XYZ file of C-alpha atoms in Angstrom:
427
model
C -0.098 0.080 0.109
C 1.351 3.350 -0.788
C 1.172 6.139 1.570
C -0.962 8.364 -0.258
C -4.444 8.396 0.822
C -6.442 7.410 -2.595
C -9.881 8.666 -1.727
C -8.336 12.127 -0.530
C -6.500 11.939 -3.752
C -9.080 11.178 -5.973
C -11.393 14.097 -4.282
C -8.750 16.546 -5.013
C -8.453 15.505 -8.511
C -12.395 16.124 -8.869
C -12.619 12.104 -9.863
C -15.314 11.278 -7.449
C -18.877 11.777 -8.727
C -20.960 9.265 -6.499
C -20.189 6.676 -4.403
C -22.475 4.314 -2.309
C -23.096 4.460 1.254
C -20.616 6.059 4.163
C -17.652 7.553 2.998
C -15.861 6.437 6.114
C -16.691 2.801 5.713
C -15.197 2.819 2.285
C -12.188 4.463 3.386
C -11.665 1.866 6.108
C -12.415 -0.689 3.707
C -9.613 0.133 1.313
C -7.092 0.143 4.052
C -6.492 -3.636 3.178
C -6.027 -4.664 -0.104
C -9.222 -4.962 -2.273
C -10.374 -6.193 -5.366
C -12.442 -4.131 -7.742
C -13.516 -4.040 -11.150
C -14.815 -1.830 -14.396
C -16.417 -3.424 -17.109
C -15.514 -2.416 -20.869
C -17.949 -3.826 -23.611
C -16.214 -4.316 -26.794
C -18.379 -2.305 -29.002
C -15.210 -1.272 -31.349
C -11.892 -2.857 -32.175
C -10.318 -0.492 -29.758
C -10.880 1.662 -26.954
C -11.044 5.551 -26.890
C -10.309 8.555 -24.505
C -13.900 7.928 -23.064
C -12.563 5.105 -21.601
C -9.549 6.039 -20.244
C -10.888 8.038 -16.745
C -12.297 4.356 -15.540
C -9.127 2.575 -17.364
C -6.794 5.197 -15.686
C -8.871 4.669 -12.298
C -8.120 1.108 -12.271
C -4.511 2.112 -12.466
C -4.607 4.220 -9.766
C -6.151 1.857 -7.752
C -3.360 -0.634 -8.278
C -0.833 1.658 -7.434
C -2.596 2.271 -4.135
C -2.424 -1.763 -3.370
C -5.632 -2.987 -5.007
C -6.091 -5.669 -7.295
C -8.189 -4.529 -10.264
C -10.483 -6.641 -12.629
C -10.861 -5.427 -16.119
C -14.163 -6.994 -16.844
C -14.914 -7.502 -21.001
C -18.184 -8.213 -21.685
C -18.504 -10.806 -23.978
C -22.690 -11.518 -22.868
C -23.401 -7.990 -22.106
C -21.485 -6.284 -25.354
C -24.085 -8.534 -27.353
C -26.870 -6.536 -26.107
C -25.621 -2.700 -25.374
C -26.197 -0.527 -22.406
C -28.998 1.638 -23.090
C -27.876 4.262 -20.501
C -28.536 7.598 -21.672
C -28.561 6.219 -25.664
C -31.011 8.174 -27.817
C -31.401 5.004 -30.224
C -31.123 1.197 -29.897
C -27.254 -0.083 -30.315
C -26.820 -2.324 -33.271
C -26.225 -6.214 -32.458
C -23.154 -7.810 -33.568
C -22.132 -11.161 -34.330
C -20.296 -13.243 -31.656
C -17.463 -13.489 -34.204
C -17.178 -9.962 -34.558
C -17.620 -9.387 -30.491
C -14.753 -11.835 -30.010
C -12.343 -10.443 -32.121
C -12.935 -6.737 -30.634
C -12.531 -8.747 -27.308
C -8.959 -9.845 -28.175
C -8.000 -6.131 -29.316
C -9.027 -4.656 -26.455
C -7.769 -7.252 -24.049
C -4.292 -6.215 -25.675
C -4.993 -2.503 -25.014
C -5.773 -3.150 -21.492
C -2.452 -4.697 -21.039
C -0.492 -1.322 -21.553
C -2.152 0.323 -18.365
C -2.501 -2.343 -15.888
C 0.195 -4.652 -14.717
C -0.635 -8.559 -14.719
C 2.397 -9.221 -13.209
C 2.886 -7.805 -9.956
C 2.033 -10.181 -6.934
C -1.004 -9.530 -5.142
C -2.197 -6.834 -6.529
C -1.799 -8.413 -10.451
C -4.518 -7.298 -12.429
C -6.639 -9.827 -14.205
C -9.200 -9.684 -17.424
C -12.325 -11.480 -16.634
C -15.545 -12.147 -19.670
C -18.702 -12.367 -18.592
C -19.642 -14.589 -21.248
C -17.956 -17.001 -19.071
C -20.983 -17.278 -16.705
C -23.507 -15.712 -18.687
C -23.144 -17.639 -21.808
C -24.144 -21.124 -20.152
C -27.129 -19.646 -18.329
C -30.627 -20.630 -18.947
C -33.660 -18.786 -19.347
C -35.349 -20.363 -16.598
C -32.447 -19.827 -14.137
C -31.993 -16.339 -15.249
C -35.674 -15.354 -14.130
C -36.038 -17.622 -11.110
C -32.348 -16.618 -9.673
C -31.866 -13.319 -11.056
C -35.182 -11.892 -12.209
C -37.297 -12.359 -9.316
C -34.810 -9.734 -7.217
C -35.735 -6.822 -9.400
C -38.913 -4.585 -9.389
C -40.176 -3.802 -12.662
C -41.352 -0.514 -10.812
C -38.068 0.591 -10.202
C -36.515 -0.297 -13.498
C -38.821 1.925 -15.642
C -38.310 5.029 -13.385
C -34.585 4.927 -13.811
C -34.017 8.032 -15.339
C -31.788 6.360 -18.111
C -34.849 3.832 -19.226
C -37.741 6.542 -18.874
C -36.051 8.879 -21.294
C -36.200 6.341 -23.756
C -39.639 5.199 -23.086
C -40.664 8.812 -23.422
C -39.509 8.808 -27.046
C -42.531 7.129 -28.945
C -40.086 6.970 -32.105
C -37.581 4.755 -30.507
C -38.574 3.318 -27.016
C -36.295 0.499 -25.588
C -36.302 -3.094 -26.040
C -36.591 -6.048 -24.019
C -33.217 -7.092 -24.514
C -31.670 -3.772 -23.539
C -34.067 -3.354 -20.643
C -32.421 -6.214 -19.508
C -28.898 -5.087 -19.441
C -29.329 -3.720 -15.857
C -29.649 -7.386 -14.538
C -26.983 -8.600 -16.340
C -24.442 -6.111 -15.440
C -25.859 -6.494 -11.350
C -24.869 -10.422 -11.704
C -21.390 -9.411 -13.065
C -20.693 -7.749 -9.595
C -22.334 -10.840 -7.645
C -20.648 -13.407 -9.437
C -17.102 -11.274 -9.211
C -17.773 -10.799 -5.733
C -18.654 -14.696 -5.343
C -15.463 -15.895 -6.981
C -13.299 -13.491 -6.395
C -14.319 -11.394 -3.309
C -14.303 -8.289 -5.607
C -16.135 -5.780 -3.217
C -16.270 -2.415 -5.202
C -17.422 -1.452 -9.039
C -16.589 1.779 -10.562
C -17.420 3.340 -13.885
C -18.880 6.524 -15.265
C -21.714 8.335 -13.974
C -23.892 7.032 -16.487
C -23.586 3.514 -14.256
C -24.855 4.708 -11.147
C -28.028 2.986 -11.643
C -26.739 -0.375 -12.546
C -24.010 -0.636 -10.211
C -26.581 0.207 -7.162
C -28.478 -2.642 -8.612
C -25.570 -4.664 -8.601
C -24.875 -3.833 -4.787
C -28.075 -4.845 -4.170
C -28.437 -7.936 -6.217
C -24.956 -8.896 -4.332
C -26.219 -8.282 -0.964
C -28.868 -10.741 -1.501
C -27.351 -13.653 -3.257
C -24.630 -13.330 -1.190
C -25.194 -11.516 1.895
C -22.010 -9.745 1.445
C -21.422 -5.714 1.960
C -19.973 -4.048 -1.756
C -19.339 -0.787 -2.715
C -20.117 1.747 -5.889
C -18.222 4.419 -7.416
C -18.517 6.955 -10.324
C -16.541 9.006 -11.972
C -17.471 12.114 -13.416
C -18.887 12.912 -17.348
C -16.071 14.849 -18.450
C -16.986 18.020 -20.316
C -15.104 20.719 -21.275
C -15.613 24.582 -19.911
C -18.113 24.973 -22.895
C -20.260 22.390 -21.657
C -19.773 19.997 -24.581
C -18.641 16.530 -24.063
C -15.405 16.017 -24.077
C -13.626 13.444 -26.164
C -15.294 13.748 -29.598
C -13.899 15.822 -32.673
C -15.186 16.498 -36.076
C -13.521 13.759 -37.416
C -15.148 11.530 -34.717
C -13.757 9.302 -31.381
C -10.168 9.605 -30.226
C -8.778 5.956 -30.490
C -5.959 4.386 -28.199
C -5.209 2.163 -31.076
C -2.494 3.948 -33.464
C -3.804 2.302 -36.351
C -7.188 4.777 -35.947
C -5.846 7.653 -34.128
C -2.226 8.373 -35.118
C 0.554 9.484 -32.183
C 0.242 12.676 -34.046
C -3.045 13.239 -34.027
C -3.600 11.982 -30.366
C -0.506 14.323 -29.303
C -2.365 17.271 -31.088
C -5.469 16.570 -29.513
C -3.995 17.349 -26.193
C -2.129 20.023 -27.210
C -5.156 21.946 -28.418
C -6.858 22.026 -24.727
C -8.450 25.008 -24.175
C -6.701 27.094 -21.477
C -10.191 26.747 -19.503
C -9.925 22.665 -19.053
C -6.297 22.050 -19.267
C -5.726 22.079 -15.416
C -8.398 20.038 -15.017
C -7.425 17.534 -17.377
C -4.070 17.374 -15.799
C -5.886 16.063 -12.762
C -8.294 13.590 -14.240
C -5.857 12.143 -16.676
C -2.085 12.409 -15.441
C -0.094 10.749 -12.456
C 1.233 14.312 -11.695
C 1.208 14.697 -8.104
C -1.736 17.600 -7.171
C 1.108 20.063 -5.803
C 2.796 19.713 -9.139
C -0.147 20.312 -11.205
C -0.465 23.281 -8.999
C 2.902 24.521 -9.344
C 2.177 24.384 -13.149
C -0.985 26.610 -12.918
C 0.574 29.250 -10.750
C 3.606 29.372 -13.070
C 1.704 29.871 -16.162
C -0.355 32.389 -14.317
C 2.847 34.562 -13.452
C 4.454 33.765 -17.115
C 3.761 36.566 -20.429
C 4.815 33.546 -22.647
C 2.995 30.738 -23.574
C 1.418 28.368 -20.851
C 3.103 24.878 -20.965
C 0.613 22.981 -19.337
C -0.835 22.074 -22.541
C 2.628 20.754 -23.714
C 2.923 18.925 -20.359
C -0.583 17.211 -20.743
C -0.119 16.081 -24.228
C 3.472 14.561 -23.209
C 2.138 12.604 -20.607
C -0.786 11.369 -22.094
C 1.143 10.218 -25.719
C 4.129 8.529 -23.266
C 1.293 7.193 -21.423
C -1.016 5.350 -24.166
C 1.657 5.306 -27.245
C 5.275 5.201 -25.714
C 8.197 7.311 -25.811
C 9.508 6.506 -29.215
C 5.812 7.395 -30.503
C 5.828 10.492 -28.553
C 9.231 11.639 -29.865
C 7.650 11.564 -33.122
C 4.736 13.141 -32.393
C 7.070 16.194 -31.323
C 9.469 15.808 -34.658
C 6.073 16.147 -36.449
C 5.219 19.081 -34.602
C 8.265 20.625 -34.828
C 9.105 19.906 -38.562
C 5.282 21.754 -39.600
C 6.489 24.275 -37.573
C 9.955 24.752 -38.506
C 9.195 23.871 -42.175
C 12.026 21.513 -41.996
C 9.672 18.558 -43.377
C 12.238 17.009 -45.279
C 13.614 15.713 -42.136
C 10.661 13.387 -41.276
C 10.800 9.991 -41.818
C 8.395 7.713 -44.187
C 6.696 6.212 -40.922
C 6.174 9.894 -39.948
C 4.689 11.144 -42.791
C 2.284 7.973 -42.898
C 0.963 9.435 -39.645
C 0.301 12.582 -41.355
C -1.253 10.893 -44.320
C -3.454 8.926 -41.879
C -4.889 11.369 -40.281
C -2.858 14.346 -39.410
C -3.145 16.644 -42.426
C -5.751 16.758 -44.944
C -4.683 14.612 -48.319
C -5.396 14.532 -51.564
C -3.692 12.712 -54.064
C -0.876 13.555 -56.381
C -0.261 12.513 -60.045
C 2.312 13.707 -62.636
C 0.403 15.278 -64.939
C -0.365 17.743 -62.529
C 1.294 21.188 -62.038
C 1.703 22.985 -58.431
C -1.424 25.191 -59.239
C -3.471 22.024 -59.814
C -1.774 20.832 -56.666
C -3.184 23.897 -54.948
C -6.771 23.898 -56.211
C -7.089 20.081 -55.615
C -5.956 20.468 -51.823
C -8.406 23.546 -51.103
C -5.690 25.529 -49.957
C -6.491 27.724 -53.485
C -10.090 28.272 -54.430
C -9.481 28.623 -58.280
C -6.024 28.421 -60.391
C -5.884 32.505 -60.524
C -5.586 32.456 -56.746
C -2.939 29.857 -56.990
C -1.063 31.711 -59.330
C -1.379 34.318 -56.866
C 0.044 32.796 -54.173
C 2.862 31.269 -56.105
C 3.714 34.543 -56.999
C 4.065 36.047 -53.990
C 6.012 33.532 -52.372
C 3.394 32.177 -50.022
C 4.106 28.523 -51.353
C 5.764 25.854 -50.212
C 6.776 22.221 -51.198
C 8.647 20.046 -49.288
C 9.781 22.943 -47.282
C 11.038 25.213 -50.425
C 9.466 27.942 -51.466
C 7.962 27.292 -55.020
C 7.845 30.402 -57.320
C 7.140 28.489 -60.732
C 3.251 28.101 -60.882
C 3.574 25.287 -63.969
C 6.549 23.375 -61.980
C 5.256 19.668 -62.786
C 4.642 17.279 -60.094
C 6.804 13.948 -60.232
C 8.549 11.686 -58.102
C 11.709 13.431 -58.004
C 10.195 16.107 -56.335
C 8.594 13.779 -53.444
C 9.454 12.528 -50.242
C 10.458 9.210 -49.876
C 8.949 8.350 -53.481
C 5.363 9.422 -52.258
C 4.870 12.630 -50.294
C 4.421 15.941 -51.456
C 3.808 18.416 -47.897
C 2.095 21.870 -49.327
C 2.608 25.016 -47.128
C 0.474 27.746 -47.770
C 1.115 30.891 -45.383
C 2.046 29.742 -42.223
C -0.532 27.431 -40.756
C -2.280 26.016 -44.563
C -0.785 22.210 -44.732
C -1.697 19.869 -47.019
C -0.334 16.558 -48.130
C -0.014 15.154 -51.509
C 0.251 11.495 -51.775
C 1.615 10.591 -55.439
C -0.679 8.116 -56.977
C 2.308 5.280 -57.586
C 0.736 4.196 -61.058
C 0.366 7.469 -62.450
């Protein structure tokens, strides 16, 4: 066990939204090594940053001497959690869900330690106990403990019922029973005594606490984490291009780094508390230093470095730094093929280049110019760079000799407007 008071630290970071029972009882309960769990339903082949706060919470508990269980919903993922969802989820095949389970399991191993003695983490799959349960056992042993009246009155369910165009199926309505039974089963098999989850899971968690008491005669606890929003009230973690994924194949380390770099000043210190493992005293010092400094705040850079290193490792962090510096300085010819591929993946707007095109054509195709006439004006004014060199010839033909690594043509107009041309090898 660490010397730090875990509950006090979590409160100081603003990471506790709700908790069951008496706070002193939970604090006392955690004086010994305990087992806790958090569930992750496989709804895609990767986790995204919306999963980071609960995932990092497991890591925080493990660092404080407790044993985390990452529960992957091989059964519940086949149904879909209706909590505060406007529409019914699409059902996926067993084969698809199993593929996603494997991908997510590999990701979990990067955050929690599976080989550290008594606190070693474990992965559980609720299909192991749900898959063999027959309908009569489900109804008699689990269903009889739930009041339909109480379930209907849950806010998350009532919202769907009040939408006549959507409603809620019995399948999704039963989700809470399955999640509740997960808690009871993990308590019975592994003495798990704490469930954590997002604040939208409060109703499911309290139902699990009650079912565990009824089935096992055990006192267990629940804790929810806050819904992470930005200062303007919008949900955190979504961009115009969609979710920010933890898999580098879906969101490149460079784009991941840039996402955190672009955090608003009004949010950055709160996010340092939520997402990093920096001591609270150090975060306070960063905030004070930024407030007193007349130069650019350092908090965004620190946040981006901490998160990219945590999720993708030191090498990927260094690549993200190199790409950022190269775009800023114009020294893009120093970038490796792998780094340019990150820009092609999702780092910059891209367009196809053929050897029949001129730089004027490329400017229009990349939308850095609205017309050929405007493109020529940009070139004549010296506002256009190709792979870091100023272009003065509007009819310069594009060919493989101009490309970086025989493929990439990084076009820049002015200081901040970029596009990446990708040479079609068959052109």
